[in-house]
Amino acid sequence: MLNFGVIGTNWISKKFISATQTHHHAQTVAVFSRRQQSGQAFKADIGIDFTVYDQLESFLNHPSMNVVYIASPNHVHFDQIMMALKANKHVLVEKPAVISSQELQQIQDYLREHPQLYFMEAVKQTFFTAFHAVEKALPGIGHIIGANLNYLAYDENKIQFAKQEPLPSVLSAACSQRCPV
Ligand SMILES: NC(=O)c1ccc[n+]([C@@H]2O[C@H](COP(=O)([O-])OP(=O)(O)OC[C@H]3O[C@@H](n4cnc5c(N)ncnc54)[C@H](OP(=O)(O)O)[C@@H]3O)[C@@H](O)[C@H]2O)c1
């Protein structure tokens, strides 16, 4: 059974938690929010029973949790990943998993020494049927010297999202590098 602990309380965590409840081998048992109050509000909004923690150490000590899903801003991923791995939890982390190759190297080094742990970046596209169709067709195409694969969709919600003040962390240059939390 995958017993998820979830870090972050934005819409992506909400969608993720709802998805865990639809699978008979998965469930969400704990959520970490920096504030107990916002964690409880998130829990009431979702309507699913899990324990809310506002201390990362206690969250990682939840008795039945075995996987951590990290959906916090990118610049805090690395510390949270390392804390979770050191607490012997598997990790699924939102993209981009880390913000430098040095961080990734440290994670890989740790995983090599702890082969019982699973680590994955939440890039779901590699599971899409279209992805596998392209993968299958590649040998027939022959030697590839270049490719442009662009998909763009503009909608009013995204444009409004990008105009928000302060800029959402997912679009913020400051949150793509180490900065004070
Ligand atoms: N937004 C998107 O469209 C999108 C799409 C694909 C992937 N992602 C990825 O999903 C992850 C989260 O993105 P998001 O847009 O949901 O980010 P966000 O809203 O800025 O942050 C997510 C949650 O993390 C906590 N948080 C916020 N600032 C923090 C800080 N400085 N330190 C620690 N925790 C903090 C907050 O929960 P509490 O207040 O409860 O602690 C917040 O609800 C990112 O890795 C992003 O790249 C986002």
PDB file of C-alpha atoms and ligand atoms in Angstrom:
ATOM      1  CA  MET A   1       0.000   0.000   0.000  1.00  0.00           C
ATOM      2  CA  LEU A   2       1.304   3.470  -0.887  1.00  0.00           C
ATOM      3  CA  ASN A   3       0.585   5.702   2.101  1.00  0.00           C
ATOM      4  CA  PHE A   4       1.315   9.208   0.884  1.00  0.00           C
ATOM      5  CA  GLY A   5       2.350  12.206   2.904  1.00  0.00           C
ATOM      6  CA  VAL A   6       1.826  15.393   0.897  1.00  0.00           C
ATOM      7  CA  ILE A   7       3.850  18.605   1.159  1.00  0.00           C
ATOM      8  CA  GLY A   8       2.063  21.719  -0.092  1.00  0.00           C
ATOM      9  CA  THR A   9      -1.568  22.775  -0.086  1.00  0.00           C
ATOM     10  CA  ASN A  10      -2.153  24.349  -3.482  1.00  0.00           C
ATOM     11  CA  TRP A  11      -4.461  22.992  -6.231  1.00  0.00           C
ATOM     12  CA  ILE A  12      -1.907  20.459  -7.490  1.00  0.00           C
ATOM     13  CA  SER A  13      -1.799  18.768  -4.046  1.00  0.00           C
ATOM     14  CA  LYS A  14      -5.579  18.762  -3.948  1.00  0.00           C
ATOM     15  CA  LYS A  15      -5.746  17.014  -7.332  1.00  0.00           C
ATOM     16  CA  PHE A  16      -3.044  14.576  -6.285  1.00  0.00           C
ATOM     17  CA  ILE A  17      -4.775  13.652  -3.026  1.00  0.00           C
ATOM     18  CA  SER A  18      -8.106  13.123  -4.788  1.00  0.00           C
ATOM     19  CA  ALA A  19      -6.295  10.843  -7.262  1.00  0.00           C
ATOM     20  CA  THR A  20      -4.704   8.770  -4.483  1.00  0.00           C
ATOM     21  CA  GLN A  21      -8.167   8.075  -3.095  1.00  0.00           C
ATOM     22  CA  THR A  22      -9.331   6.546  -6.404  1.00  0.00           C
ATOM     23  CA  HIS A  23      -6.661   3.823  -6.331  1.00  0.00           C
ATOM     24  CA  HIS A  24      -7.042   0.792  -4.092  1.00  0.00           C
ATOM     25  CA  HIS A  25      -3.304   0.571  -3.487  1.00  0.00           C
ATOM     26  CA  ALA A  26      -2.870   4.234  -2.501  1.00  0.00           C
ATOM     27  CA  GLN A  27      -4.159   6.742   0.014  1.00  0.00           C
ATOM     28  CA  THR A  28      -3.103  10.013   1.594  1.00  0.00           C
ATOM     29  CA  VAL A  29      -2.466   9.727   5.324  1.00  0.00           C
ATOM     30  CA  ALA A  30      -0.735  13.037   6.138  1.00  0.00           C
ATOM     31  CA  VAL A  31      -0.281  16.589   4.863  1.00  0.00           C
ATOM     32  CA  PHE A  32       2.403  19.103   5.774  1.00  0.00           C
ATOM     33  CA  SER A  33       1.475  22.778   5.744  1.00  0.00           C
ATOM     34  CA  ARG A  34       3.612  25.540   7.234  1.00  0.00           C
ATOM     35  CA  ARG A  35       0.590  26.649   9.221  1.00  0.00           C
ATOM     36  CA  GLN A  36      -1.778  24.331  11.076  1.00  0.00           C
ATOM     37  CA  GLN A  37      -4.666  26.656  10.223  1.00  0.00           C
ATOM     38  CA  SER A  38      -4.129  26.511   6.440  1.00  0.00           C
ATOM     39  CA  GLY A  39      -3.559  22.757   6.651  1.00  0.00           C
ATOM     40  CA  GLN A  40      -6.874  22.303   8.458  1.00  0.00           C
ATOM     41  CA  ALA A  41      -8.673  24.564   5.959  1.00  0.00           C
ATOM     42  CA  PHE A  42      -7.177  22.475   3.132  1.00  0.00           C
ATOM     43  CA  LYS A  43      -8.363  19.276   4.832  1.00  0.00           C
ATOM     44  CA  ALA A  44     -11.897  20.651   5.283  1.00  0.00           C
ATOM     45  CA  ASP A  45     -11.949  21.701   1.619  1.00  0.00           C
ATOM     46  CA  ILE A  46     -10.920  18.248   0.383  1.00  0.00           C
ATOM     47  CA  GLY A  47     -13.117  16.352   2.815  1.00  0.00           C
ATOM     48  CA  ILE A  48     -10.708  13.433   3.273  1.00  0.00           C
ATOM     49  CA  ASP A  49      -9.376  12.240   6.619  1.00  0.00           C
ATOM     50  CA  PHE A  50      -5.612  12.694   7.043  1.00  0.00           C
ATOM     51  CA  THR A  51      -3.350  14.106   9.740  1.00  0.00           C
ATOM     52  CA  VAL A  52      -2.183  17.701   9.318  1.00  0.00           C
ATOM     53  CA  TYR A  53       1.329  18.612  10.479  1.00  0.00           C
ATOM     54  CA  ASP A  54       3.010  22.000  10.649  1.00  0.00           C
ATOM     55  CA  GLN A  55       6.424  20.557  11.596  1.00  0.00           C
ATOM     56  CA  LEU A  56       8.295  18.693   8.884  1.00  0.00           C
ATOM     57  CA  GLU A  57      10.055  16.396  11.369  1.00  0.00           C
ATOM     58  CA  SER A  58       6.769  15.217  12.937  1.00  0.00           C
ATOM     59  CA  PHE A  59       5.207  14.851   9.477  1.00  0.00           C
ATOM     60  CA  LEU A  60       8.070  12.566   8.413  1.00  0.00           C
ATOM     61  CA  ASN A  61       7.541  10.492  11.565  1.00  0.00           C
ATOM     62  CA  HIS A  62       3.914   9.718  10.723  1.00  0.00           C
ATOM     63  CA  PRO A  63       3.605   6.023  11.654  1.00  0.00           C
ATOM     64  CA  SER A  64       2.196   4.617   8.403  1.00  0.00           C
ATOM     65  CA  MET A  65       3.455   7.063   5.769  1.00  0.00           C
ATOM     66  CA  ASN A  66       5.907   5.484   3.322  1.00  0.00           C
ATOM     67  CA  VAL A  67       5.969   7.886   0.336  1.00  0.00           C
ATOM     68  CA  VAL A  68       6.260  11.671   0.271  1.00  0.00           C
ATOM     69  CA  TYR A  69       4.773  13.709  -2.582  1.00  0.00           C
ATOM     70  CA  ILE A  70       6.438  17.129  -2.708  1.00  0.00           C
ATOM     71  CA  ALA A  71       4.501  19.999  -4.315  1.00  0.00           C
ATOM     72  CA  SER A  72       6.183  23.028  -2.777  1.00  0.00           C
ATOM     73  CA  PRO A  73       8.049  25.812  -4.643  1.00  0.00           C
ATOM     74  CA  ASN A  74      11.104  24.545  -6.515  1.00  0.00           C
ATOM     75  CA  HIS A  75      13.778  26.193  -4.373  1.00  0.00           C
ATOM     76  CA  VAL A  76      12.727  24.216  -1.277  1.00  0.00           C
ATOM     77  CA  HIS A  77      12.512  20.806  -2.982  1.00  0.00           C
ATOM     78  CA  PHE A  78      16.088  19.717  -2.364  1.00  0.00           C
ATOM     79  CA  ASP A  79      16.038  20.100   1.434  1.00  0.00           C
ATOM     80  CA  GLN A  80      12.627  18.416   1.643  1.00  0.00           C
ATOM     81  CA  ILE A  81      13.746  15.556  -0.639  1.00  0.00           C
ATOM     82  CA  MET A  82      16.849  14.902   1.450  1.00  0.00           C
ATOM     83  CA  MET A  83      14.889  15.043   4.716  1.00  0.00           C
ATOM     84  CA  ALA A  84      12.327  12.581   3.356  1.00  0.00           C
ATOM     85  CA  LEU A  85      14.961  10.163   2.013  1.00  0.00           C
ATOM     86  CA  LYS A  86      16.860  10.318   5.299  1.00  0.00           C
ATOM     87  CA  ALA A  87      13.594   9.466   7.068  1.00  0.00           C
ATOM     88  CA  ASN A  88      13.523   6.347   4.850  1.00  0.00           C
ATOM     89  CA  LYS A  89      10.563   7.511   2.729  1.00  0.00           C
ATOM     90  CA  HIS A  90      10.237   7.112  -1.035  1.00  0.00           C
ATOM     91  CA  VAL A  91       9.876  10.437  -2.853  1.00  0.00           C
ATOM     92  CA  LEU A  92       7.715  11.666  -5.724  1.00  0.00           C
ATOM     93  CA  VAL A  93       8.512  15.325  -6.387  1.00  0.00           C
ATOM     94  CA  GLU A  94       6.901  17.895  -8.661  1.00  0.00           C
ATOM     95  CA  LYS A  95       8.858  19.093 -11.646  1.00  0.00           C
ATOM     96  CA  PRO A  96      11.466  20.468 -11.740  1.00  0.00           C
ATOM     97  CA  ALA A  97      12.717  18.145  -9.000  1.00  0.00           C
ATOM     98  CA  VAL A  98      15.736  20.314  -8.210  1.00  0.00           C
ATOM     99  CA  ILE A  99      17.303  23.528  -9.419  1.00  0.00           C
ATOM    100  CA  SER A 100      20.888  22.438 -10.112  1.00  0.00           C
ATOM    101  CA  SER A 101      22.836  19.428 -11.324  1.00  0.00           C
ATOM    102  CA  GLN A 102      24.809  19.514  -8.048  1.00  0.00           C
ATOM    103  CA  GLU A 103      21.596  18.921  -6.074  1.00  0.00           C
ATOM    104  CA  LEU A 104      20.636  16.045  -8.361  1.00  0.00           C
ATOM    105  CA  GLN A 105      24.107  14.563  -7.967  1.00  0.00           C
ATOM    106  CA  GLN A 106      23.777  14.585  -4.168  1.00  0.00           C
ATOM    107  CA  ILE A 107      20.394  12.859  -4.377  1.00  0.00           C
ATOM    108  CA  GLN A 108      21.750  10.226  -6.751  1.00  0.00           C
ATOM    109  CA  ASP A 109      24.728   9.619  -4.471  1.00  0.00           C
ATOM    110  CA  TYR A 110      22.395   9.102  -1.518  1.00  0.00           C
ATOM    111  CA  LEU A 111      20.141   6.770  -3.519  1.00  0.00           C
ATOM    112  CA  ARG A 112      23.096   4.678  -4.623  1.00  0.00           C
ATOM    113  CA  GLU A 113      23.901   4.081  -0.957  1.00  0.00           C
ATOM    114  CA  HIS A 114      20.235   3.374  -0.144  1.00  0.00           C
ATOM    115  CA  PRO A 115      18.948   1.196  -2.998  1.00  0.00           C
ATOM    116  CA  GLN A 116      15.746   0.342  -1.107  1.00  0.00           C
ATOM    117  CA  LEU A 117      14.458   3.889  -1.734  1.00  0.00           C
ATOM    118  CA  TYR A 118      12.545   5.016  -4.831  1.00  0.00           C
ATOM    119  CA  PHE A 119      12.821   8.554  -6.159  1.00  0.00           C
ATOM    120  CA  MET A 120      10.824   9.975  -9.056  1.00  0.00           C
ATOM    121  CA  GLU A 121      10.118  13.338 -10.634  1.00  0.00           C
ATOM    122  CA  ALA A 122       6.403  13.742 -11.399  1.00  0.00           C
ATOM    123  CA  VAL A 123       6.724  13.912 -15.174  1.00  0.00           C
ATOM    124  CA  LYS A 124       3.633  12.043 -16.231  1.00  0.00           C
ATOM    125  CA  GLN A 125       4.118  12.568 -19.985  1.00  0.00           C
ATOM    126  CA  THR A 126       6.427   9.549 -20.228  1.00  0.00           C
ATOM    127  CA  PHE A 127       3.401   7.384 -19.375  1.00  0.00           C
ATOM    128  CA  PHE A 128       1.231   8.818 -22.173  1.00  0.00           C
ATOM    129  CA  THR A 129       0.199   6.606 -25.099  1.00  0.00           C
ATOM    130  CA  ALA A 130       1.427   9.314 -27.532  1.00  0.00           C
ATOM    131  CA  PHE A 131       4.856   9.269 -25.907  1.00  0.00           C
ATOM    132  CA  HIS A 132       5.139   5.521 -26.402  1.00  0.00           C
ATOM    133  CA  ALA A 133       3.895   5.799 -29.998  1.00  0.00           C
ATOM    134  CA  VAL A 134       6.715   8.258 -30.756  1.00  0.00           C
ATOM    135  CA  GLU A 135       9.213   6.070 -28.898  1.00  0.00           C
ATOM    136  CA  LYS A 136       8.151   3.048 -30.984  1.00  0.00           C
ATOM    137  CA  ALA A 137       8.369   4.972 -34.266  1.00  0.00           C
ATOM    138  CA  LEU A 138      11.843   6.362 -33.626  1.00  0.00           C
ATOM    139  CA  PRO A 139      13.905   3.398 -34.916  1.00  0.00           C
ATOM    140  CA  GLY A 140      12.001   3.536 -38.233  1.00  0.00           C
ATOM    141  CA  ILE A 141      12.772   7.228 -38.648  1.00  0.00           C
ATOM    142  CA  GLY A 142      16.490   6.518 -38.572  1.00  0.00           C
ATOM    143  CA  HIS A 143      19.297   8.807 -37.491  1.00  0.00           C
ATOM    144  CA  ILE A 144      17.846  11.991 -36.019  1.00  0.00           C
ATOM    145  CA  ILE A 145      19.819  15.199 -36.351  1.00  0.00           C
ATOM    146  CA  GLY A 146      17.299  17.542 -34.752  1.00  0.00           C
ATOM    147  CA  ALA A 147      13.710  17.942 -33.649  1.00  0.00           C
ATOM    148  CA  ASN A 148      11.310  20.694 -32.676  1.00  0.00           C
ATOM    149  CA  LEU A 149       8.447  19.486 -30.546  1.00  0.00           C
ATOM    150  CA  ASN A 150       6.286  22.410 -29.545  1.00  0.00           C
ATOM    151  CA  TYR A 151       2.822  22.430 -28.112  1.00  0.00           C
ATOM    152  CA  LEU A 152       1.312  25.731 -27.139  1.00  0.00           C
ATOM    153  CA  ALA A 153      -2.099  26.488 -25.756  1.00  0.00           C
ATOM    154  CA  TYR A 154      -3.147  29.913 -24.590  1.00  0.00           C
ATOM    155  CA  ASP A 155      -6.206  30.373 -22.515  1.00  0.00           C
ATOM    156  CA  GLU A 156      -7.493  33.284 -20.505  1.00  0.00           C
ATOM    157  CA  ASN A 157      -6.905  31.523 -17.141  1.00  0.00           C
ATOM    158  CA  LYS A 158      -3.191  31.098 -17.852  1.00  0.00           C
ATOM    159  CA  ILE A 159      -2.831  34.720 -18.957  1.00  0.00           C
ATOM    160  CA  GLN A 160      -4.517  35.947 -15.776  1.00  0.00           C
ATOM    161  CA  PHE A 161      -2.308  33.555 -13.751  1.00  0.00           C
ATOM    162  CA  ALA A 162       0.829  35.109 -15.263  1.00  0.00           C
ATOM    163  CA  LYS A 163      -0.401  38.623 -14.423  1.00  0.00           C
ATOM    164  CA  GLN A 164      -0.841  37.957 -10.693  1.00  0.00           C
ATOM    165  CA  GLU A 165       0.978  40.084  -8.120  1.00  0.00           C
ATOM    166  CA  PRO A 166       3.146  38.803  -6.542  1.00  0.00           C
ATOM    167  CA  LEU A 167       4.110  36.534  -9.417  1.00  0.00           C
ATOM    168  CA  PRO A 168       3.218  32.871  -8.672  1.00  0.00           C
ATOM    169  CA  SER A 169       6.268  30.951  -7.488  1.00  0.00           C
ATOM    170  CA  VAL A 170       6.084  28.602 -10.469  1.00  0.00           C
ATOM    171  CA  LEU A 171       6.801  31.582 -12.769  1.00  0.00           C
ATOM    172  CA  SER A 172       9.191  33.408 -10.470  1.00  0.00           C
ATOM    173  CA  ALA A 173      12.904  33.558 -11.319  1.00  0.00           C
ATOM    174  CA  ALA A 174      13.625  34.050  -7.608  1.00  0.00           C
ATOM    175  CA  CYS A 175      12.129  30.646  -6.855  1.00  0.00           C
ATOM    176  CA  SER A 176      14.295  28.932  -9.451  1.00  0.00           C
ATOM    177  CA  GLN A 177      17.354  29.577  -7.339  1.00  0.00           C
ATOM    178  CA  ARG A 178      18.223  29.318  -3.676  1.00  0.00           C
ATOM    179  CA  CYS A 179      16.604  32.232  -1.932  1.00  0.00           C
ATOM    180  CA  PRO A 180      15.500  33.012   1.614  1.00  0.00           C
ATOM    181  CA  VAL A 181      12.266  31.195   2.501  1.00  0.00           C
TER     182      VAL A 181
HETATM  183  N1  LIG B   1       1.289  25.721 -10.652  1.00  0.00           N
HETATM  184  C1  LIG B   1       1.408  25.008 -11.776  1.00  0.00           C
HETATM  185  O1  LIG B   1       0.794  25.282 -12.808  1.00  0.00           O
HETATM  186  C2  LIG B   1       2.317  23.793 -11.795  1.00  0.00           C
HETATM  187  C3  LIG B   1       2.266  22.896 -12.874  1.00  0.00           C
HETATM  188  C4  LIG B   1       3.124  21.800 -12.879  1.00  0.00           C
HETATM  189  C5  LIG B   1       4.019  21.617 -11.849  1.00  0.00           C
HETATM  190  N2  LIG B   1       4.053  22.527 -10.815  1.00  0.00           N
HETATM  191  C6  LIG B   1       5.023  22.318  -9.776  1.00  0.00           C
HETATM  192  O2  LIG B   1       4.349  22.079  -8.540  1.00  0.00           O
HETATM  193  C7  LIG B   1       5.126  22.614  -7.459  1.00  0.00           C
HETATM  194  C8  LIG B   1       4.258  23.566  -6.653  1.00  0.00           C
HETATM  195  O3  LIG B   1       3.826  24.624  -7.494  1.00  0.00           O
HETATM  196  P1  LIG B   1       2.695  25.620  -6.987  1.00  0.00           P
HETATM  197  O4  LIG B   1       2.395  26.537  -8.097  1.00  0.00           O
HETATM  198  O5  LIG B   1       1.582  24.825  -6.366  1.00  0.00           O
HETATM  199  O6  LIG B   1       3.533  26.401  -5.855  1.00  0.00           O
HETATM  200  P2  LIG B   1       3.040  27.344  -4.632  1.00  0.00           P
HETATM  201  O7  LIG B   1       1.572  27.553  -4.715  1.00  0.00           O
HETATM  202  O8  LIG B   1       3.913  28.534  -4.613  1.00  0.00           O
HETATM  203  O9  LIG B   1       3.398  26.478  -3.364  1.00  0.00           O
HETATM  204  C9  LIG B   1       2.766  25.223  -3.096  1.00  0.00           C
HETATM  205  C10 LIG B   1       2.596  25.057  -1.604  1.00  0.00           C
HETATM  206  O10 LIG B   1       3.874  25.050  -0.976  1.00  0.00           O
HETATM  207  C11 LIG B   1       3.809  25.770   0.257  1.00  0.00           C
HETATM  208  N3  LIG B   1       4.771  26.885   0.164  1.00  0.00           N
HETATM  209  C12 LIG B   1       4.624  28.074  -0.445  1.00  0.00           C
HETATM  210  N4  LIG B   1       5.730  28.837  -0.325  1.00  0.00           N
HETATM  211  C13 LIG B   1       6.609  28.102   0.380  1.00  0.00           C
HETATM  212  C14 LIG B   1       7.935  28.317   0.832  1.00  0.00           C
HETATM  213  N5  LIG B   1       8.570  29.460   0.571  1.00  0.00           N
HETATM  214  N6  LIG B   1       8.525  27.335   1.546  1.00  0.00           N
HETATM  215  C15 LIG B   1       7.901  26.164   1.799  1.00  0.00           C
HETATM  216  N7  LIG B   1       6.635  25.911   1.393  1.00  0.00           N
HETATM  217  C16 LIG B   1       6.008  26.850   0.687  1.00  0.00           C
HETATM  218  C17 LIG B   1       2.395  26.299   0.403  1.00  0.00           C
HETATM  219  O11 LIG B   1       1.683  25.431   1.286  1.00  0.00           O
HETATM  220  P3  LIG B   1       1.508  25.828   2.842  1.00  0.00           P
HETATM  221  O12 LIG B   1       1.243  27.309   2.891  1.00  0.00           O
HETATM  222  O13 LIG B   1       0.340  25.019   3.246  1.00  0.00           O
HETATM  223  O14 LIG B   1       2.779  25.439   3.515  1.00  0.00           O
HETATM  224  C18 LIG B   1       1.817  26.191  -0.975  1.00  0.00           C
HETATM  225  O15 LIG B   1       0.461  25.853  -0.997  1.00  0.00           O
HETATM  226  C19 LIG B   1       6.340  23.298  -8.112  1.00  0.00           C
HETATM  227  O16 LIG B   1       7.427  22.408  -8.118  1.00  0.00           O
HETATM  228  C20 LIG B   1       5.876  23.551  -9.542  1.00  0.00           C
HETATM  229  O17 LIG B   1       6.934  23.642 -10.466  1.00  0.00           O
HETATM  230  C21 LIG B   1       3.210  23.562 -10.740  1.00  0.00           C
END
